[in-house]
Amino acid sequence: DTAVSQTPKYLVTQMGNDKSIKCEQNLGHDTMYWYKQDSKKFLKIMFSYNNKELIINETVPNRFSPKSPDKAHLNLHINSLELGDSAVYFCASSPDSGQGPALHFGNGTRLTVT
Amino acid sequence: EDKVVQSPLSLVVHEGDTVTLNCSYEVTNFRSLLWYKQEKKAPTFLFMLTSSGIEKKSGRLSSILDKKELFSILNITATQTGDSAIYLCAVGSGGSNYKLTFGKGTLLTVNP
C-alpha cells in the first residue's frame, strides 16, 4: 500500500522517560512533517524536513528532536517526557511540486504521559 | 503569524439538512486553501483551492474560495450520518518552507 505509516499507534509512558515515534512514507515525497494535535483537536506544525534537511522548526521544546535518516523516514525522539506532551502526533508528507500541495497524513500516534 | 479561523466550532443537524462551514484566513505567501475531514484517525483530503470563484465539487460536497475577502466555504447538501466528523480548513503558505496552517475545525454531528 502507498501510504504514510507511523509506529507505534499508542504509547503510554511515565514522566521523565525518553521515547521515539517512527514514520515512513513510500509516496516518493521530498518533504515530511510532524504535527501535534492537542485534546481540543487543534493541529499545529512542529517540524518539516525536505530531503533530510530541517526546514521548519516551530517553537518546540528542545526535548523534541526529529531525525531524518533518508527522505522516506522522519522519526521523532522526545526526551524527559512531561504530562503536557500527551497528544496525538501525526506524521505527514507532501510532494515539492504542484499547486498547494496537499499533505498526506499517517494515522497518528496517541502519546499518553502519566 | 499565519491565522486560520473556522466557524462554527460545532454544529448539530438532522439527516437531509444542508450545512455551510466557514473558513477565513490571514497568511503571508498564500499558495492554497485545503479542506480535510477527520473521523477517528488521520485527516483525509477533500479539496484544494487555489483560484477565486471556481467551485470544486465532489458528490454532495462543494467548496469555493474568495481570495479577495480571504475566506472559503464548504457546503454539504443532503447530509448523512456518515458525514459526522471534524472538518478542518488549512492554508498552505511559504516556498521552500511550505507548511499547512490549520484552523481549529468544525465538529459536525448529523443525527438520524
PDB file of C-alpha atoms in Angstrom:
ATOM      1  CA  ASP A   1       0.000   0.000   0.000  1.00  0.00           C
ATOM      2  CA  THR A   2       1.214   3.506  -0.730  1.00  0.00           C
ATOM      3  CA  ALA A   3       0.948   5.442   2.479  1.00  0.00           C
ATOM      4  CA  VAL A   4       2.430   7.286   5.405  1.00  0.00           C
ATOM      5  CA  SER A   5       2.863   4.858   8.271  1.00  0.00           C
ATOM      6  CA  GLN A   6       3.694   5.590  11.874  1.00  0.00           C
ATOM      7  CA  THR A   7       4.661   3.348  14.747  1.00  0.00           C
ATOM      8  CA  PRO A   8       3.595   2.819  17.410  1.00  0.00           C
ATOM      9  CA  LYS A   9      -0.129   3.655  17.271  1.00  0.00           C
ATOM     10  CA  TYR A  10      -0.306   4.035  21.033  1.00  0.00           C
ATOM     11  CA  LEU A  11       2.389   4.940  23.519  1.00  0.00           C
ATOM     12  CA  VAL A  12       1.796   5.082  27.268  1.00  0.00           C
ATOM     13  CA  THR A  13       4.753   6.069  29.393  1.00  0.00           C
ATOM     14  CA  GLN A  14       5.723   7.797  32.601  1.00  0.00           C
ATOM     15  CA  MET A  15       7.004  11.305  33.103  1.00  0.00           C
ATOM     16  CA  GLY A  16      10.722  11.624  32.668  1.00  0.00           C
ATOM     17  CA  ASN A  17      11.079   8.781  30.175  1.00  0.00           C
ATOM     18  CA  ASP A  18      12.505   9.095  26.653  1.00  0.00           C
ATOM     19  CA  LYS A  19      10.527   7.732  23.707  1.00  0.00           C
ATOM     20  CA  SER A  20      10.629   7.658  19.911  1.00  0.00           C
ATOM     21  CA  ILE A  21       7.984   7.617  17.187  1.00  0.00           C
ATOM     22  CA  LYS A  22       8.880   6.366  13.722  1.00  0.00           C
ATOM     23  CA  CYS A  23       7.448   7.485  10.399  1.00  0.00           C
ATOM     24  CA  GLU A  24       7.917   6.179   6.889  1.00  0.00           C
ATOM     25  CA  GLN A  25       6.373   7.226   3.596  1.00  0.00           C
ATOM     26  CA  ASN A  26       6.521   5.341   0.309  1.00  0.00           C
ATOM     27  CA  LEU A  27       4.875   8.048  -1.789  1.00  0.00           C
ATOM     28  CA  GLY A  28       8.181   9.331  -3.124  1.00  0.00           C
ATOM     29  CA  HIS A  29       7.623  12.722  -1.481  1.00  0.00           C
ATOM     30  CA  ASP A  30      10.528  15.021  -0.677  1.00  0.00           C
ATOM     31  CA  THR A  31       9.046  16.799   2.344  1.00  0.00           C
ATOM     32  CA  MET A  32       7.937  15.290   5.636  1.00  0.00           C
ATOM     33  CA  TYR A  33       6.326  16.883   8.680  1.00  0.00           C
ATOM     34  CA  TRP A  34       5.444  16.337  12.293  1.00  0.00           C
ATOM     35  CA  TYR A  35       2.197  17.830  13.584  1.00  0.00           C
ATOM     36  CA  LYS A  36       0.825  17.745  17.137  1.00  0.00           C
ATOM     37  CA  GLN A  37      -2.936  17.522  17.757  1.00  0.00           C
ATOM     38  CA  ASP A  38      -3.995  18.517  21.250  1.00  0.00           C
ATOM     39  CA  SER A  39      -7.049  17.424  23.222  1.00  0.00           C
ATOM     40  CA  LYS A  40      -9.140  20.110  21.509  1.00  0.00           C
ATOM     41  CA  LYS A  41      -8.192  18.632  18.123  1.00  0.00           C
ATOM     42  CA  PHE A  42      -6.056  21.610  17.121  1.00  0.00           C
ATOM     43  CA  LEU A  43      -3.342  20.537  14.654  1.00  0.00           C
ATOM     44  CA  LYS A  44      -0.112  22.507  14.918  1.00  0.00           C
ATOM     45  CA  ILE A  45       3.065  22.068  12.919  1.00  0.00           C
ATOM     46  CA  MET A  46       6.223  21.132  14.793  1.00  0.00           C
ATOM     47  CA  PHE A  47       8.845  20.374  12.137  1.00  0.00           C
ATOM     48  CA  SER A  48       9.326  19.884   8.444  1.00  0.00           C
ATOM     49  CA  TYR A  49      12.200  18.250   6.589  1.00  0.00           C
ATOM     50  CA  ASN A  50      12.966  18.427   2.888  1.00  0.00           C
ATOM     51  CA  ASN A  51      15.218  15.686   1.582  1.00  0.00           C
ATOM     52  CA  LYS A  52      16.749  15.127   5.029  1.00  0.00           C
ATOM     53  CA  GLU A  53      17.268  18.842   5.702  1.00  0.00           C
ATOM     54  CA  LEU A  54      15.424  20.631   8.528  1.00  0.00           C
ATOM     55  CA  ILE A  55      13.280  23.389   7.039  1.00  0.00           C
ATOM     56  CA  ILE A  56      10.722  24.353   9.681  1.00  0.00           C
ATOM     57  CA  ASN A  57      11.313  24.236  13.411  1.00  0.00           C
ATOM     58  CA  GLU A  58       8.401  25.896  15.166  1.00  0.00           C
ATOM     59  CA  THR A  59       8.534  26.889  18.812  1.00  0.00           C
ATOM     60  CA  VAL A  60       9.014  23.403  20.151  1.00  0.00           C
ATOM     61  CA  PRO A  61      10.964  22.489  23.334  1.00  0.00           C
ATOM     62  CA  ASN A  62      14.496  21.194  22.783  1.00  0.00           C
ATOM     63  CA  ARG A  63      13.351  17.901  24.288  1.00  0.00           C
ATOM     64  CA  PHE A  64      11.835  17.153  20.882  1.00  0.00           C
ATOM     65  CA  SER A  65      14.399  16.126  18.289  1.00  0.00           C
ATOM     66  CA  PRO A  66      13.460  14.999  14.791  1.00  0.00           C
ATOM     67  CA  LYS A  67      15.808  12.833  12.775  1.00  0.00           C
ATOM     68  CA  SER A  68      15.629  12.063   9.074  1.00  0.00           C
ATOM     69  CA  PRO A  69      17.995   9.266   8.027  1.00  0.00           C
ATOM     70  CA  ASP A  70      16.710   9.488   4.446  1.00  0.00           C
ATOM     71  CA  LYS A  71      13.921  11.291   2.649  1.00  0.00           C
ATOM     72  CA  ALA A  72      11.441   8.465   3.227  1.00  0.00           C
ATOM     73  CA  HIS A  73      11.826   8.477   7.015  1.00  0.00           C
ATOM     74  CA  LEU A  74      11.294  11.087   9.707  1.00  0.00           C
ATOM     75  CA  ASN A  75      11.487   9.973  13.313  1.00  0.00           C
ATOM     76  CA  LEU A  76      10.644  11.964  16.421  1.00  0.00           C
ATOM     77  CA  HIS A  77      12.535  11.482  19.654  1.00  0.00           C
ATOM     78  CA  ILE A  78      11.236  13.014  22.863  1.00  0.00           C
ATOM     79  CA  ASN A  79      13.388  13.316  25.984  1.00  0.00           C
ATOM     80  CA  SER A  80      12.239  13.769  29.569  1.00  0.00           C
ATOM     81  CA  LEU A  81       8.550  13.400  28.774  1.00  0.00           C
ATOM     82  CA  GLU A  82       6.108  15.725  30.547  1.00  0.00           C
ATOM     83  CA  LEU A  83       2.368  15.477  31.176  1.00  0.00           C
ATOM     84  CA  GLY A  84       1.754  18.267  28.646  1.00  0.00           C
ATOM     85  CA  ASP A  85       3.304  16.175  25.890  1.00  0.00           C
ATOM     86  CA  SER A  86       0.224  13.956  25.896  1.00  0.00           C
ATOM     87  CA  ALA A  87      -1.352  14.389  22.463  1.00  0.00           C
ATOM     88  CA  VAL A  88      -1.728  12.706  19.106  1.00  0.00           C
ATOM     89  CA  TYR A  89       1.337  13.151  16.896  1.00  0.00           C
ATOM     90  CA  PHE A  90       0.804  12.995  13.141  1.00  0.00           C
ATOM     91  CA  CYS A  91       3.464  12.478  10.543  1.00  0.00           C
ATOM     92  CA  ALA A  92       2.743  13.774   7.038  1.00  0.00           C
ATOM     93  CA  SER A  93       4.421  14.103   3.682  1.00  0.00           C
ATOM     94  CA  SER A  94       3.975  16.215   0.574  1.00  0.00           C
ATOM     95  CA  PRO A  95       5.473  16.487  -2.885  1.00  0.00           C
ATOM     96  CA  ASP A  96       7.555  19.546  -3.724  1.00  0.00           C
ATOM     97  CA  SER A  97       5.868  20.419  -6.959  1.00  0.00           C
ATOM     98  CA  GLY A  98       2.331  21.225  -7.917  1.00  0.00           C
ATOM     99  CA  GLN A  99      -0.162  23.741  -6.666  1.00  0.00           C
ATOM    100  CA  GLY A 100      -0.730  23.553  -2.970  1.00  0.00           C
ATOM    101  CA  PRO A 101       0.317  20.868  -2.365  1.00  0.00           C
ATOM    102  CA  ALA A 102      -1.791  18.645  -0.091  1.00  0.00           C
ATOM    103  CA  LEU A 103      -0.258  16.847   2.850  1.00  0.00           C
ATOM    104  CA  HIS A 104      -0.829  13.132   3.275  1.00  0.00           C
ATOM    105  CA  PHE A 105      -1.132  12.128   6.916  1.00  0.00           C
ATOM    106  CA  GLY A 106      -0.290   8.991   8.807  1.00  0.00           C
ATOM    107  CA  ASN A 107      -2.829   7.552  11.258  1.00  0.00           C
ATOM    108  CA  GLY A 108      -1.239   9.216  14.250  1.00  0.00           C
ATOM    109  CA  THR A 109       0.458   8.095  17.451  1.00  0.00           C
ATOM    110  CA  ARG A 110      -1.501   8.681  20.640  1.00  0.00           C
ATOM    111  CA  LEU A 111       1.009   9.508  23.359  1.00  0.00           C
ATOM    112  CA  THR A 112      -0.166   9.396  26.964  1.00  0.00           C
ATOM    113  CA  VAL A 113       2.238  10.529  29.675  1.00  0.00           C
ATOM    114  CA  THR A 114       1.300   9.537  33.222  1.00  0.00           C
TER     115      THR A 114
ATOM    116  CA  GLU B   1       1.770  34.862  12.392  1.00  0.00           C
ATOM    117  CA  ASP B   2      -0.457  32.909   9.990  1.00  0.00           C
ATOM    118  CA  LYS B   3      -4.030  32.576  11.179  1.00  0.00           C
ATOM    119  CA  VAL B   4      -6.971  30.390  10.112  1.00  0.00           C
ATOM    120  CA  VAL B   5     -10.366  30.804  11.779  1.00  0.00           C
ATOM    121  CA  GLN B   6     -13.247  28.392  11.293  1.00  0.00           C
ATOM    122  CA  SER B   7     -16.875  28.809  12.228  1.00  0.00           C
ATOM    123  CA  PRO B   8     -18.969  27.468  13.696  1.00  0.00           C
ATOM    124  CA  LEU B   9     -16.846  25.369  16.043  1.00  0.00           C
ATOM    125  CA  SER B  10     -19.629  22.812  16.274  1.00  0.00           C
ATOM    126  CA  LEU B  11     -22.887  22.117  14.518  1.00  0.00           C
ATOM    127  CA  VAL B  12     -25.675  19.582  15.071  1.00  0.00           C
ATOM    128  CA  VAL B  13     -28.106  18.900  12.228  1.00  0.00           C
ATOM    129  CA  HIS B  14     -30.593  16.276  11.088  1.00  0.00           C
ATOM    130  CA  GLU B  15     -30.071  13.970   8.153  1.00  0.00           C
ATOM    131  CA  GLY B  16     -31.065  15.657   4.935  1.00  0.00           C
ATOM    132  CA  ASP B  17     -30.129  19.162   6.086  1.00  0.00           C
ATOM    133  CA  THR B  18     -27.678  21.348   4.165  1.00  0.00           C
ATOM    134  CA  VAL B  19     -24.742  22.837   6.061  1.00  0.00           C
ATOM    135  CA  THR B  20     -22.234  25.571   5.304  1.00  0.00           C
ATOM    136  CA  LEU B  21     -18.886  25.659   7.074  1.00  0.00           C
ATOM    137  CA  ASN B  22     -16.792  28.811   7.053  1.00  0.00           C
ATOM    138  CA  CYS B  23     -13.080  29.464   6.976  1.00  0.00           C
ATOM    139  CA  SER B  24     -11.282  32.810   6.995  1.00  0.00           C
ATOM    140  CA  TYR B  25      -7.540  33.303   6.909  1.00  0.00           C
ATOM    141  CA  GLU B  26      -4.632  35.713   7.164  1.00  0.00           C
ATOM    142  CA  VAL B  27      -1.356  34.336   5.875  1.00  0.00           C
ATOM    143  CA  THR B  28       1.753  35.571   4.131  1.00  0.00           C
ATOM    144  CA  ASN B  29       2.720  33.975   0.830  1.00  0.00           C
ATOM    145  CA  PHE B  30      -0.603  32.196   0.258  1.00  0.00           C
ATOM    146  CA  ARG B  31      -0.453  29.183  -2.029  1.00  0.00           C
ATOM    147  CA  SER B  32      -3.614  27.180  -1.442  1.00  0.00           C
ATOM    148  CA  LEU B  33      -6.570  26.515   0.823  1.00  0.00           C
ATOM    149  CA  LEU B  34      -7.406  22.921   1.673  1.00  0.00           C
ATOM    150  CA  TRP B  35     -10.293  21.155   3.365  1.00  0.00           C
ATOM    151  CA  TYR B  36      -9.815  17.911   5.266  1.00  0.00           C
ATOM    152  CA  LYS B  37     -12.249  15.559   7.007  1.00  0.00           C
ATOM    153  CA  GLN B  38     -11.159  13.880  10.221  1.00  0.00           C
ATOM    154  CA  GLU B  39     -13.052  11.000  11.736  1.00  0.00           C
ATOM    155  CA  LYS B  40     -11.175   8.728  14.108  1.00  0.00           C
ATOM    156  CA  LYS B  41      -7.721   8.716  12.604  1.00  0.00           C
ATOM    157  CA  ALA B  42      -5.838  10.737  10.023  1.00  0.00           C
ATOM    158  CA  PRO B  43      -7.252  13.847   8.354  1.00  0.00           C
ATOM    159  CA  THR B  44      -8.297  12.854   4.851  1.00  0.00           C
ATOM    160  CA  PHE B  45      -8.027  15.291   1.980  1.00  0.00           C
ATOM    161  CA  LEU B  46     -11.236  16.687   0.454  1.00  0.00           C
ATOM    162  CA  PHE B  47     -10.427  19.725  -1.691  1.00  0.00           C
ATOM    163  CA  MET B  48      -7.637  22.068  -2.626  1.00  0.00           C
ATOM    164  CA  LEU B  49      -8.498  25.554  -3.874  1.00  0.00           C
ATOM    165  CA  THR B  50      -6.073  27.969  -5.402  1.00  0.00           C
ATOM    166  CA  SER B  51      -8.209  30.267  -7.569  1.00  0.00           C
ATOM    167  CA  SER B  52     -11.054  32.539  -6.566  1.00  0.00           C
ATOM    168  CA  GLY B  53     -14.576  31.846  -7.688  1.00  0.00           C
ATOM    169  CA  ILE B  54     -14.051  28.350  -9.060  1.00  0.00           C
ATOM    170  CA  GLU B  55     -16.215  25.821  -7.268  1.00  0.00           C
ATOM    171  CA  LYS B  56     -14.784  22.410  -6.531  1.00  0.00           C
ATOM    172  CA  LYS B  57     -17.378  19.670  -6.238  1.00  0.00           C
ATOM    173  CA  SER B  58     -17.353  16.061  -5.140  1.00  0.00           C
ATOM    174  CA  GLY B  59     -20.729  14.408  -4.769  1.00  0.00           C
ATOM    175  CA  ARG B  60     -22.693  16.256  -2.089  1.00  0.00           C
ATOM    176  CA  LEU B  61     -19.687  18.344  -1.036  1.00  0.00           C
ATOM    177  CA  SER B  62     -18.595  21.555  -2.684  1.00  0.00           C
ATOM    178  CA  SER B  63     -16.231  24.375  -1.827  1.00  0.00           C
ATOM    179  CA  ILE B  64     -15.311  27.797  -3.106  1.00  0.00           C
ATOM    180  CA  LEU B  65     -12.562  30.299  -2.358  1.00  0.00           C
ATOM    181  CA  ASP B  66     -12.647  34.097  -2.273  1.00  0.00           C
ATOM    182  CA  LYS B  67      -9.049  35.364  -2.326  1.00  0.00           C
ATOM    183  CA  LYS B  68     -10.107  38.994  -2.152  1.00  0.00           C
ATOM    184  CA  GLU B  69     -12.131  38.587   1.027  1.00  0.00           C
ATOM    185  CA  LEU B  70      -9.810  35.806   2.318  1.00  0.00           C
ATOM    186  CA  PHE B  71     -12.373  33.138   3.034  1.00  0.00           C
ATOM    187  CA  SER B  72     -13.713  29.823   1.879  1.00  0.00           C
ATOM    188  CA  ILE B  73     -16.896  27.857   2.465  1.00  0.00           C
ATOM    189  CA  LEU B  74     -17.555  24.146   2.441  1.00  0.00           C
ATOM    190  CA  ASN B  75     -21.111  23.098   1.646  1.00  0.00           C
ATOM    191  CA  ILE B  76     -22.586  19.693   2.334  1.00  0.00           C
ATOM    192  CA  THR B  77     -26.057  19.009   0.926  1.00  0.00           C
ATOM    193  CA  ALA B  78     -28.451  16.222   1.961  1.00  0.00           C
ATOM    194  CA  THR B  79     -26.288  15.377   4.966  1.00  0.00           C
ATOM    195  CA  GLN B  80     -25.964  11.773   6.132  1.00  0.00           C
ATOM    196  CA  THR B  81     -24.873  10.337   9.482  1.00  0.00           C
ATOM    197  CA  GLY B  82     -21.609   9.309   7.814  1.00  0.00           C
ATOM    198  CA  ASP B  83     -20.796  12.985   7.309  1.00  0.00           C
ATOM    199  CA  SER B  84     -20.343  13.343  11.081  1.00  0.00           C
ATOM    200  CA  ALA B  85     -16.710  14.335  11.569  1.00  0.00           C
ATOM    201  CA  ILE B  86     -14.401  17.250  12.233  1.00  0.00           C
ATOM    202  CA  TYR B  87     -13.897  19.364   9.130  1.00  0.00           C
ATOM    203  CA  LEU B  88     -10.535  21.079   9.049  1.00  0.00           C
ATOM    204  CA  CYS B  89      -9.614  24.090   6.959  1.00  0.00           C
ATOM    205  CA  ALA B  90      -5.912  24.604   6.264  1.00  0.00           C
ATOM    206  CA  VAL B  91      -3.967  27.192   4.342  1.00  0.00           C
ATOM    207  CA  GLY B  92      -0.771  26.315   2.502  1.00  0.00           C
ATOM    208  CA  SER B  93       1.865  29.023   2.586  1.00  0.00           C
ATOM    209  CA  GLY B  94       5.555  29.523   2.008  1.00  0.00           C
ATOM    210  CA  GLY B  95       8.035  28.482  -0.642  1.00  0.00           C
ATOM    211  CA  SER B  96      10.789  26.103   0.386  1.00  0.00           C
ATOM    212  CA  ASN B  97       9.385  26.417   3.925  1.00  0.00           C
ATOM    213  CA  TYR B  98       5.923  25.303   2.790  1.00  0.00           C
ATOM    214  CA  LYS B  99       3.508  24.286   5.540  1.00  0.00           C
ATOM    215  CA  LEU B 100      -0.202  23.947   6.255  1.00  0.00           C
ATOM    216  CA  THR B 101      -1.686  26.110   8.998  1.00  0.00           C
ATOM    217  CA  PHE B 102      -4.893  24.614  10.333  1.00  0.00           C
ATOM    218  CA  GLY B 103      -7.988  26.135  11.846  1.00  0.00           C
ATOM    219  CA  LYS B 104      -9.488  24.606  14.976  1.00  0.00           C
ATOM    220  CA  GLY B 105     -12.029  22.672  12.960  1.00  0.00           C
ATOM    221  CA  THR B 106     -15.819  22.404  12.873  1.00  0.00           C
ATOM    222  CA  LEU B 107     -17.302  19.393  14.632  1.00  0.00           C
ATOM    223  CA  LEU B 108     -20.318  18.331  12.576  1.00  0.00           C
ATOM    224  CA  THR B 109     -22.818  15.910  14.081  1.00  0.00           C
ATOM    225  CA  VAL B 110     -25.558  14.591  11.815  1.00  0.00           C
ATOM    226  CA  ASN B 111     -28.396  12.924  13.689  1.00  0.00           C
ATOM    227  CA  PRO B 112     -30.749  10.408  12.043  1.00  0.00           C
TER     228      PRO B 112
END
